[in-house]
mmCIF file of C-alpha atoms and ligand atoms in Angstrom:
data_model
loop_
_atom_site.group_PDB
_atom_site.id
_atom_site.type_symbol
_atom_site.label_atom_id
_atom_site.label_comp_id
_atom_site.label_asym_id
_atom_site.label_seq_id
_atom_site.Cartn_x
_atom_site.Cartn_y
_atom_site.Cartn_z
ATOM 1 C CA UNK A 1 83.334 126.578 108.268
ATOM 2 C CA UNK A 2 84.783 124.003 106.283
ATOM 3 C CA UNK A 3 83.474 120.030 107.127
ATOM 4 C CA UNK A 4 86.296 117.956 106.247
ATOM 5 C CA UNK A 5 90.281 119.449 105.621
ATOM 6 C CA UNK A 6 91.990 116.263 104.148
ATOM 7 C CA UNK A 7 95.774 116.221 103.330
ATOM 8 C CA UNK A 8 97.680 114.135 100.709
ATOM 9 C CA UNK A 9 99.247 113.537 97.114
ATOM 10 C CA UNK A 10 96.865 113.219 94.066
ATOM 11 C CA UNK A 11 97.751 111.274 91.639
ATOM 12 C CA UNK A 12 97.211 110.882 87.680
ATOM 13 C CA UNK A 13 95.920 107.519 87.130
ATOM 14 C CA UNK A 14 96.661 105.762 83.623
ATOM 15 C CA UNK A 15 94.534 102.851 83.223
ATOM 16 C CA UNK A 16 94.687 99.768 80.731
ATOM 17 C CA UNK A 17 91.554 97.397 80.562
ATOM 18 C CA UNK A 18 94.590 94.580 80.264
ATOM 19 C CA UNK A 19 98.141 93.722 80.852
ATOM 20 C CA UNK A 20 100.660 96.726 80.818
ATOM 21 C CA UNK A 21 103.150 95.075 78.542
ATOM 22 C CA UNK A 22 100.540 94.296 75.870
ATOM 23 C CA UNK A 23 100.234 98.269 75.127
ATOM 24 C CA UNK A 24 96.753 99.640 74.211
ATOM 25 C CA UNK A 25 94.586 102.377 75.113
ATOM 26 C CA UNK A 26 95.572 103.862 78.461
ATOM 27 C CA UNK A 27 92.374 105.971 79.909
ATOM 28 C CA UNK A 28 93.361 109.460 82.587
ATOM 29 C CA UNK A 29 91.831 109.245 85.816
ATOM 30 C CA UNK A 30 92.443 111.435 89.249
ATOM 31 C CA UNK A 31 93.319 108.912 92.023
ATOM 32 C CA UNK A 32 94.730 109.777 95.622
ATOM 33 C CA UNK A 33 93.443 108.125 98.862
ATOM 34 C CA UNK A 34 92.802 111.547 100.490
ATOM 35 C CA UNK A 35 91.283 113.195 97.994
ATOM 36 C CA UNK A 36 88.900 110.351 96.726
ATOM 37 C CA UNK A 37 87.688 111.011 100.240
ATOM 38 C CA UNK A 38 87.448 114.510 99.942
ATOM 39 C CA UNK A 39 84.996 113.559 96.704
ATOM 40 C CA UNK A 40 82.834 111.017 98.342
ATOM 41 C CA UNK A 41 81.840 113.841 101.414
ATOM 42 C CA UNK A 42 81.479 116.878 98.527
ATOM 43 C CA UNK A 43 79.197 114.429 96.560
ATOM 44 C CA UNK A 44 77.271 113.789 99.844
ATOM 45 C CA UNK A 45 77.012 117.578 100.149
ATOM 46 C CA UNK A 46 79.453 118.617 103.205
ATOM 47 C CA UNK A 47 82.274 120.932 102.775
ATOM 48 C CA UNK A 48 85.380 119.457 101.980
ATOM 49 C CA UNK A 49 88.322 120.746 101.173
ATOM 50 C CA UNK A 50 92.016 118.838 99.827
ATOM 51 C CA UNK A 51 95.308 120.573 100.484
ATOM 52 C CA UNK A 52 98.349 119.579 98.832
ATOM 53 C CA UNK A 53 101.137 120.467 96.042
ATOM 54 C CA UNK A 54 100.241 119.711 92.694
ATOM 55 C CA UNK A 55 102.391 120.168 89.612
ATOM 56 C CA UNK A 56 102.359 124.131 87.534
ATOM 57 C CA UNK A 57 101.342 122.034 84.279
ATOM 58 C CA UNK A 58 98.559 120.044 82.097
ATOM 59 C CA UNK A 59 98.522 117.278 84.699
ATOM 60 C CA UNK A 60 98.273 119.700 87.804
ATOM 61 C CA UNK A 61 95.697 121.398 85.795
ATOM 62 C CA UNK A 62 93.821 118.109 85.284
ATOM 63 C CA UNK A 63 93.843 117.837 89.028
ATOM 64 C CA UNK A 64 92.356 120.696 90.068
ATOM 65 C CA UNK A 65 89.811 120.474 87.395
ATOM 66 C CA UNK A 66 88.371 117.256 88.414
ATOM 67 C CA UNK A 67 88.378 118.208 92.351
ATOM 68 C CA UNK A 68 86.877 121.677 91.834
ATOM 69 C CA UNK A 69 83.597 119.776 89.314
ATOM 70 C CA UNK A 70 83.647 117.372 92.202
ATOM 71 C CA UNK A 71 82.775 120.178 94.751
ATOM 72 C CA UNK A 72 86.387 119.949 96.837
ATOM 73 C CA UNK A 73 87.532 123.190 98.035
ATOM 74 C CA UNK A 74 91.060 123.612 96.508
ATOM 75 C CA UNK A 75 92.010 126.888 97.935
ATOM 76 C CA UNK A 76 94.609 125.629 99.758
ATOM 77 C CA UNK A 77 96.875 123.254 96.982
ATOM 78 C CA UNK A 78 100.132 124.912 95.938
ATOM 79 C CA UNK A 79 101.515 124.810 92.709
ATOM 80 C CA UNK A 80 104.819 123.643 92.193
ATOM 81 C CA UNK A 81 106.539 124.969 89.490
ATOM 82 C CA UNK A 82 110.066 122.544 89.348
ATOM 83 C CA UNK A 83 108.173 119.148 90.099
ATOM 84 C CA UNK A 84 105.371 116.815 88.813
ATOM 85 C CA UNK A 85 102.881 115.168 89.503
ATOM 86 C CA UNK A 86 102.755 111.627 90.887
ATOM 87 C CA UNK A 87 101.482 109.359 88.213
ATOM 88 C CA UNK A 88 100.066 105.738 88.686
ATOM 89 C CA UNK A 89 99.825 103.291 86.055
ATOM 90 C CA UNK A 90 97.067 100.444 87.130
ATOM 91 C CA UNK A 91 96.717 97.571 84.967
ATOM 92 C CA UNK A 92 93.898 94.871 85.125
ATOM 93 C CA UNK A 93 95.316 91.255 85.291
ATOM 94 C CA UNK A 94 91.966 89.574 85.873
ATOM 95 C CA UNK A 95 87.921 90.833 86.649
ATOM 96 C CA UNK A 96 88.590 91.792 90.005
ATOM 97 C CA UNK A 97 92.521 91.306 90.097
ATOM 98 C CA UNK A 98 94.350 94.845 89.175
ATOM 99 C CA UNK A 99 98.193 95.886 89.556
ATOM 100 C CA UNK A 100 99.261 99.113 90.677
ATOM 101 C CA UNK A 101 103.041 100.891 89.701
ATOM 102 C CA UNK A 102 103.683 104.405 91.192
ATOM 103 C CA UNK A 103 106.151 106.544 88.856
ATOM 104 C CA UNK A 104 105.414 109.206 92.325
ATOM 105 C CA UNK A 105 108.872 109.670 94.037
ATOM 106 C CA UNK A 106 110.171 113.608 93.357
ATOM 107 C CA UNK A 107 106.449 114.543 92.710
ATOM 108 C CA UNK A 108 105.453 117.779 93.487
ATOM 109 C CA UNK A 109 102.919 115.425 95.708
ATOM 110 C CA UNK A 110 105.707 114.472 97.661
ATOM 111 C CA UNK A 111 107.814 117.184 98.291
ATOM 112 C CA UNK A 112 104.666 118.809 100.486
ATOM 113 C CA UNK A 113 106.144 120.346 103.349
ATOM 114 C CA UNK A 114 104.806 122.779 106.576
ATOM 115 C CA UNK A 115 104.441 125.727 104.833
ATOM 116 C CA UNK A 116 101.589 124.475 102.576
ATOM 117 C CA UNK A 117 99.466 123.489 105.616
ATOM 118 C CA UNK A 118 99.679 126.430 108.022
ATOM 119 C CA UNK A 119 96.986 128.373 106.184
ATOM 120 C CA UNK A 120 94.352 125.549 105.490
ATOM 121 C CA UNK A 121 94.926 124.507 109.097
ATOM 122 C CA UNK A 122 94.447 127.804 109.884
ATOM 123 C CA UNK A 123 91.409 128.144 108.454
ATOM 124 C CA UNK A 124 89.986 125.649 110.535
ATOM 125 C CA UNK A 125 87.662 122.452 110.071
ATOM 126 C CA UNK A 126 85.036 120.498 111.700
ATOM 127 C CA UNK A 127 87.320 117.272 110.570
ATOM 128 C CA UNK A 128 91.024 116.417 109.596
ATOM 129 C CA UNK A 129 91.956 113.795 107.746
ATOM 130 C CA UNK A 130 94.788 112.091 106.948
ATOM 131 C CA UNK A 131 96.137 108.744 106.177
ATOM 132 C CA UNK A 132 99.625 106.779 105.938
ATOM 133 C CA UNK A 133 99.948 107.050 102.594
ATOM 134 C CA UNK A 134 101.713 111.102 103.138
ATOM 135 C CA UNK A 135 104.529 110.747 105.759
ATOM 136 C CA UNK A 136 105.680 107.707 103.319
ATOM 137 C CA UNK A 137 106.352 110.104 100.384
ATOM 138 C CA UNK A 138 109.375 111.792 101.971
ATOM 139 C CA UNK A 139 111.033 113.626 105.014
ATOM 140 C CA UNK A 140 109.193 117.225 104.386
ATOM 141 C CA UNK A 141 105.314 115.009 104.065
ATOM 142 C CA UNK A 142 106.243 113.078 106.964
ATOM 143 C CA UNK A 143 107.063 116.537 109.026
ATOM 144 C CA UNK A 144 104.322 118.042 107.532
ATOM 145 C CA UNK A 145 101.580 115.579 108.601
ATOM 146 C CA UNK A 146 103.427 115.253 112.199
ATOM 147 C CA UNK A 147 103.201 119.311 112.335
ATOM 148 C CA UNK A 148 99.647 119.165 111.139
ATOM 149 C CA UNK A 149 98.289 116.288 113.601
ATOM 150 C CA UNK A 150 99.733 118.455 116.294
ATOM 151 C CA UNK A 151 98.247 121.660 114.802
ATOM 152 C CA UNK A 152 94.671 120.278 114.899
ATOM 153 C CA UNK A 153 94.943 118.953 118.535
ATOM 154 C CA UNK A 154 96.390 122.099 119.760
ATOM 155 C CA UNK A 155 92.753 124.068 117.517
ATOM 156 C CA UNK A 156 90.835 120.939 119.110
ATOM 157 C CA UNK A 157 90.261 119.466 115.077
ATOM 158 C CA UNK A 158 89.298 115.644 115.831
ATOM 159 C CA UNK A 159 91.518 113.792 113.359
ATOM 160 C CA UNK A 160 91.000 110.887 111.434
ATOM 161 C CA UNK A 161 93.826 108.368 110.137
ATOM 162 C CA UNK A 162 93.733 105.936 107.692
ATOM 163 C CA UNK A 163 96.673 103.471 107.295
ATOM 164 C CA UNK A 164 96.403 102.693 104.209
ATOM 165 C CA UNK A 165 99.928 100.798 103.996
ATOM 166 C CA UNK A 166 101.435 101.113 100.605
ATOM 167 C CA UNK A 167 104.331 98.292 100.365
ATOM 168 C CA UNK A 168 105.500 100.154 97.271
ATOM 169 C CA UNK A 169 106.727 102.984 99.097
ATOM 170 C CA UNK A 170 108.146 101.824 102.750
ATOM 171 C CA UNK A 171 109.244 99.187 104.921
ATOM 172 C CA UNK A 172 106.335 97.451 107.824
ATOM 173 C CA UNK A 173 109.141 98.738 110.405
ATOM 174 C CA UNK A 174 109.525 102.148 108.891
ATOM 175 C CA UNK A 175 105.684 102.448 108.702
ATOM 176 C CA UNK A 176 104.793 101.265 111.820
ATOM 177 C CA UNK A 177 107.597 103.680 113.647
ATOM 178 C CA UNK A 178 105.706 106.672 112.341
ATOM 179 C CA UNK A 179 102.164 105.529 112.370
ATOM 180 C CA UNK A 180 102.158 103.872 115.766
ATOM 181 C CA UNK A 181 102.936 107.766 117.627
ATOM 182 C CA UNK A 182 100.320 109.372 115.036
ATOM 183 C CA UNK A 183 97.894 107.359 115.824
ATOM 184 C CA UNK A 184 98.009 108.421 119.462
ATOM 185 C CA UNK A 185 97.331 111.937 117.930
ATOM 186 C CA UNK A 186 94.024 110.720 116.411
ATOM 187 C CA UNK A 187 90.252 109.981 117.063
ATOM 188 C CA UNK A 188 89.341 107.916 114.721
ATOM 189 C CA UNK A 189 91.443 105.138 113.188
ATOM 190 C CA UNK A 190 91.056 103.442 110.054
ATOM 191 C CA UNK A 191 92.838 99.778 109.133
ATOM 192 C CA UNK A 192 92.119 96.423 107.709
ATOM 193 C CA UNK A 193 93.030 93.265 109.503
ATOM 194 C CA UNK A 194 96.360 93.122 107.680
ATOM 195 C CA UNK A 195 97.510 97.056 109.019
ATOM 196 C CA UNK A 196 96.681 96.724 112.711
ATOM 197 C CA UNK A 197 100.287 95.721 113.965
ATOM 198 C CA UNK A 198 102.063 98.857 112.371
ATOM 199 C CA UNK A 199 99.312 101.580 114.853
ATOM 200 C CA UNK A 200 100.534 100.028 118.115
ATOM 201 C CA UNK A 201 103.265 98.285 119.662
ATOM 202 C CA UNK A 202 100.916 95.402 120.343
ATOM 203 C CA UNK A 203 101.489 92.911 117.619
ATOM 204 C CA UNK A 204 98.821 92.292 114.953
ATOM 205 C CA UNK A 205 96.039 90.884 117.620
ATOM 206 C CA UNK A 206 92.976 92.934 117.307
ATOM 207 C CA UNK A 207 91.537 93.463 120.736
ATOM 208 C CA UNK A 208 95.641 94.092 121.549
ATOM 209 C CA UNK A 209 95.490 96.982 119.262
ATOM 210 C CA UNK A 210 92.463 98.478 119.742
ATOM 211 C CA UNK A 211 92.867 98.302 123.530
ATOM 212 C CA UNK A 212 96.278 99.933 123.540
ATOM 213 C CA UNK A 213 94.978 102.645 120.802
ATOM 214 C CA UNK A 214 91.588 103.415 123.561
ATOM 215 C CA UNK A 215 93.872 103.880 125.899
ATOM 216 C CA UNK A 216 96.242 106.540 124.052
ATOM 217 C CA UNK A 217 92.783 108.536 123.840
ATOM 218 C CA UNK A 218 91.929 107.487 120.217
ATOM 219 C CA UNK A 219 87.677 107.043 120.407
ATOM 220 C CA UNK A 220 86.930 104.792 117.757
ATOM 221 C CA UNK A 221 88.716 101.971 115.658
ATOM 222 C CA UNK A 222 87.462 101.011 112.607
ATOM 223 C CA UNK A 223 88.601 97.589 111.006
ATOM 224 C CA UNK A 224 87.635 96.914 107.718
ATOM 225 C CA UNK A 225 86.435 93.513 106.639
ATOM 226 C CA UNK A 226 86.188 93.440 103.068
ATOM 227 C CA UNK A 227 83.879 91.406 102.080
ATOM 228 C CA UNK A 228 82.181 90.523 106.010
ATOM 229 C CA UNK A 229 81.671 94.017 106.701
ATOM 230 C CA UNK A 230 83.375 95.960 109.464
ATOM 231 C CA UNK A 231 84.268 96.423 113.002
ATOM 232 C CA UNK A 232 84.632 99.499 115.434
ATOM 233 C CA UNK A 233 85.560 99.123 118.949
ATOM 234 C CA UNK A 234 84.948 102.268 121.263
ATOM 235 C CA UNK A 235 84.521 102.546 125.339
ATOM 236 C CA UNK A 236 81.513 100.946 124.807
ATOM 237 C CA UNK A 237 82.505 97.840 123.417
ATOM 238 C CA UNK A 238 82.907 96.208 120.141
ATOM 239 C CA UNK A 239 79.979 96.419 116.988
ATOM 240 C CA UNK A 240 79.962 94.848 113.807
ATOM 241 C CA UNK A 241 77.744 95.420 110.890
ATOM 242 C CA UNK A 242 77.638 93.137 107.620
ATOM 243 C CA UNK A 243 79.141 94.326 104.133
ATOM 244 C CA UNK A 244 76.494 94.910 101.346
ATOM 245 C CA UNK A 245 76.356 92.398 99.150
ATOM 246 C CA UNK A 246 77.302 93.530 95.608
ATOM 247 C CA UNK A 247 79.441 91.960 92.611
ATOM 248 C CA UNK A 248 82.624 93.798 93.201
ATOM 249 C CA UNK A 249 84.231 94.881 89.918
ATOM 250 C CA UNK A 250 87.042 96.759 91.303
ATOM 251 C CA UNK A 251 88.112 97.271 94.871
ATOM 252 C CA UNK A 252 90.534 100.022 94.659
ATOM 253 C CA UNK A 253 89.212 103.140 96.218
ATOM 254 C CA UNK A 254 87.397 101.077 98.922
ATOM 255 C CA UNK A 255 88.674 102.220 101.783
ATOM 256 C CA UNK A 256 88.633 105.684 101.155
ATOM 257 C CA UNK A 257 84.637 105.212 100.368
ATOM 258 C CA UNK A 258 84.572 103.734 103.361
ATOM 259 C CA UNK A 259 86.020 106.797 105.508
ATOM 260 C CA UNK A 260 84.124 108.916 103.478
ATOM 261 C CA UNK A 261 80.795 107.337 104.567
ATOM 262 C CA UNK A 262 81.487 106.984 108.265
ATOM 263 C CA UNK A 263 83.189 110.542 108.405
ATOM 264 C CA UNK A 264 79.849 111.573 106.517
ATOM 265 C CA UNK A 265 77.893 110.031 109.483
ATOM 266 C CA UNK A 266 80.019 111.240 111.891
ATOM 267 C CA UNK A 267 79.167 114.879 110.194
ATOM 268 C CA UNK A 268 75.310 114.282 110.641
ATOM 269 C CA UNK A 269 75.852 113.436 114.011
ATOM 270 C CA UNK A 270 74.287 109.651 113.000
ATOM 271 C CA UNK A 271 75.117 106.791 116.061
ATOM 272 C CA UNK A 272 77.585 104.442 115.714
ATOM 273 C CA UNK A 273 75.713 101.735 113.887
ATOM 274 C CA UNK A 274 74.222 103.851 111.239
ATOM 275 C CA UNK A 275 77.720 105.591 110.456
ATOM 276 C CA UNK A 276 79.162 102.003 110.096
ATOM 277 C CA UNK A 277 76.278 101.631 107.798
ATOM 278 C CA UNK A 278 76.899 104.302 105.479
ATOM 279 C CA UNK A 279 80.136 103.321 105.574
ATOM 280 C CA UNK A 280 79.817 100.274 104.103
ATOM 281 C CA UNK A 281 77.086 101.194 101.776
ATOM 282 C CA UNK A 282 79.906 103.788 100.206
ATOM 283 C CA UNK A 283 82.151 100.625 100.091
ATOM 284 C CA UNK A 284 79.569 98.861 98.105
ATOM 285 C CA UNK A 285 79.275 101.769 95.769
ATOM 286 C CA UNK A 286 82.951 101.835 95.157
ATOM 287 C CA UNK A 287 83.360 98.103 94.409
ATOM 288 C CA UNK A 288 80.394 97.554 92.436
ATOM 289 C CA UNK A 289 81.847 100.303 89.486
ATOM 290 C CA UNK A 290 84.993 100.934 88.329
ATOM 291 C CA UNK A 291 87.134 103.704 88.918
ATOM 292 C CA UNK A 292 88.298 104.950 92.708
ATOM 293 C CA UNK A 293 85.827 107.068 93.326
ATOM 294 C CA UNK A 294 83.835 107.748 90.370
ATOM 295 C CA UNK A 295 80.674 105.410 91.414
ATOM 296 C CA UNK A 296 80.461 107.445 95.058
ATOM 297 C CA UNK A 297 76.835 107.885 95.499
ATOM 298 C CA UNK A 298 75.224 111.674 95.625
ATOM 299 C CA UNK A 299 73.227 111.995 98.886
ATOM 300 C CA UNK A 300 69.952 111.259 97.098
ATOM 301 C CA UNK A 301 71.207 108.212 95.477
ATOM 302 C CA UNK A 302 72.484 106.589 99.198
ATOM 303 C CA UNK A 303 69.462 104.484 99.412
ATOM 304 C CA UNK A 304 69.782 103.009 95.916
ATOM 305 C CA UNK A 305 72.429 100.069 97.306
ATOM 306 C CA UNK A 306 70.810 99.550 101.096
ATOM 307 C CA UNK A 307 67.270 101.035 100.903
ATOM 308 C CA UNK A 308 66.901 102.338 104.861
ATOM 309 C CA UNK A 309 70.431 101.064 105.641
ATOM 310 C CA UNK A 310 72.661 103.970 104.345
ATOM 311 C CA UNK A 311 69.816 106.597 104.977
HETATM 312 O O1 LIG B 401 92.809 102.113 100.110
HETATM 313 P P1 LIG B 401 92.111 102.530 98.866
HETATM 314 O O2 LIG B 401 91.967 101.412 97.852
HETATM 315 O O3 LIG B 401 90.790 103.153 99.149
HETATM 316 O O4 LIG B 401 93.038 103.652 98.257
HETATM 317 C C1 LIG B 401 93.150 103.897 96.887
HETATM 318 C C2 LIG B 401 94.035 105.081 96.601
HETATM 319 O O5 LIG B 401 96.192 107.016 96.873
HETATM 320 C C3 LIG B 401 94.249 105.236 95.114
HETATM 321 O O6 LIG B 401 93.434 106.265 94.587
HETATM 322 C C4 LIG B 401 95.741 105.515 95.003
HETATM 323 O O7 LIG B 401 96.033 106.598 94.239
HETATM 324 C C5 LIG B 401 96.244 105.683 96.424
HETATM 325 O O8 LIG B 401 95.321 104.936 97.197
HETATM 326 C C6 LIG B 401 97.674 105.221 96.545
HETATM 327 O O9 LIG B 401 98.549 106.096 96.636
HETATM 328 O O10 LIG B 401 97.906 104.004 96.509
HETATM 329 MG MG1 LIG B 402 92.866 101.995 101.939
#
């Protein structure tokens, strides 16, 4: 039985240590918010798999390559022989300021569709996972994700959603039309501050959102503080535990190292508290290195940034 199914479009990263314009060395990096989660609960040692359409080529190739010596399960991706993949240039303006450009729309990515999810959903999983990135890439993603939230309540599959709004690739109203009714399908949702208004029609207030999202039967929302830590509210109330402190060098990837660490706890069957504290203590590992998921600690390296915390 598989731990984790997560859904979404990997990307080929091309990174530049400077500005874009300037030229230079670009370096080739995976990237993808769902399946730099899929990485951080395979290096943690649970069974994760990462479904999605990659492109028949080099680049698809590189893909699969880089999940499969991670540990993800890729029996599931499709091959698409007329379409690419998604690529993402990011460029570093300053230490800890970077730029992102998608070249992603007509990726193979984004033209995932029903059909590739009925046999990993099939399949089953302890966890699905998901996040807002997918039903922005196009009609078929969007259907797909709707058909698969659906899927895994019907198999009784707890879901979990990040929002991960992506500015770059829909409007706030377009977003928050098809997030707000997903969410309802979920268990877990995952936002920052700045992405609670598009989950519920409750404006941006957080006790607002989380209220109305309890109420649609989601059990836990998780709102990420950056640098002050985080926040779930439940039944039981509101808890917040502290970030850990650590020079951040590049914050892309955060979130998903986040997810990964309280879905991780959540897999362990740890109590609230300590899977918000291995959830931050996967942020810190993300931030402090560069890369989005390449500094994700193993299991035996979790106490290396907390000591007892993230045990
Ligand atoms: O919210 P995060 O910074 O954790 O997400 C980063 C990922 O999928 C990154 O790997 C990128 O490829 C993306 O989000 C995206 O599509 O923006
Ligand atoms: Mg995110």
């Amino acid at each position: 039985q598989r731990d984790l199914l997560t859904v979404g479009e990997a990307l080929v990263s091309l990174r530049s240590s400077g500005p874009l314009a300037a030229g230079g060395p670009l370096s080739m990096h995976l990237a993808g918010a769902e399946s730099n989660v899929a990485i951080g609960l395979a290096r943690l040692g649970h069974r994760a798999a990462w479904a999605g359409r990659v492109s028949d080529d080099e680049l698809g190739e590189f893909v699969l390559r880089q999940l499969r010596a991670e540990g993800v399960d890729t029996t599931d991706v499709r091959r698409d022989p007329q379409r690419p993949t998604g690529l993402m240039f990011l460029e570093r303006r300053t230490a800890d300021v970077s730029r992102v450009r998608y070249h992603r729309a007509g990726s193979a990515g984004a033209a995932l569709d029903v059909d590739d999810l009925r046999a990993p959903l099939a399949a089953g999983a302890r966890l699905l996972h998901l996040s807002g990135i997918t039903p922005a890439l196009s009609a078929s993603a969007r259907d797909a994700v709707t058909w698969a939230v659906r899927a895994a309540a019907e198999s009784g599959i707890p879901v979990s959603l990040d929002v991960n709004y992506r500015a770059g690739l829909w409007s706030r109203a377009d977003a928050r039309a098809t997030l707000t009714p997903l969410a309802g399908y979920a268990s877990v949702v995952v936002a920052s501050t700045d992405e609670l208004d598009l989950v519920a029609g409750a404006g941006a207030d957080e006790r607002a959102v989380a209220t109305d999202l309890l109420r649609r039967g989601v059990s836990t929302v998780l709102v990420k503080l950056g640098a002050d830590g985080a926040r779930a509210w439940t039944a039981d109330g509101v808890e917040q535990v502290p970030a850990v402190p650590v020079t951040a060098v590049d914050t892309v990837g955060a979130g998903d190292a986040f997810t990964a660490g309280y879905l991780s706890g959540h897999l362990d069957g740890l109590d609230l508290t300590d899977r918000l504290r291995r959830a931050v203590a996967l942020g810190a590992f993300a931030v402090a290195g560069h890369g989005d998921w390449e500094g994700l600690p193993r299991r035996d390296e979790l106490s290396l940034i907390t000591g007892s915390a993230a045990g």
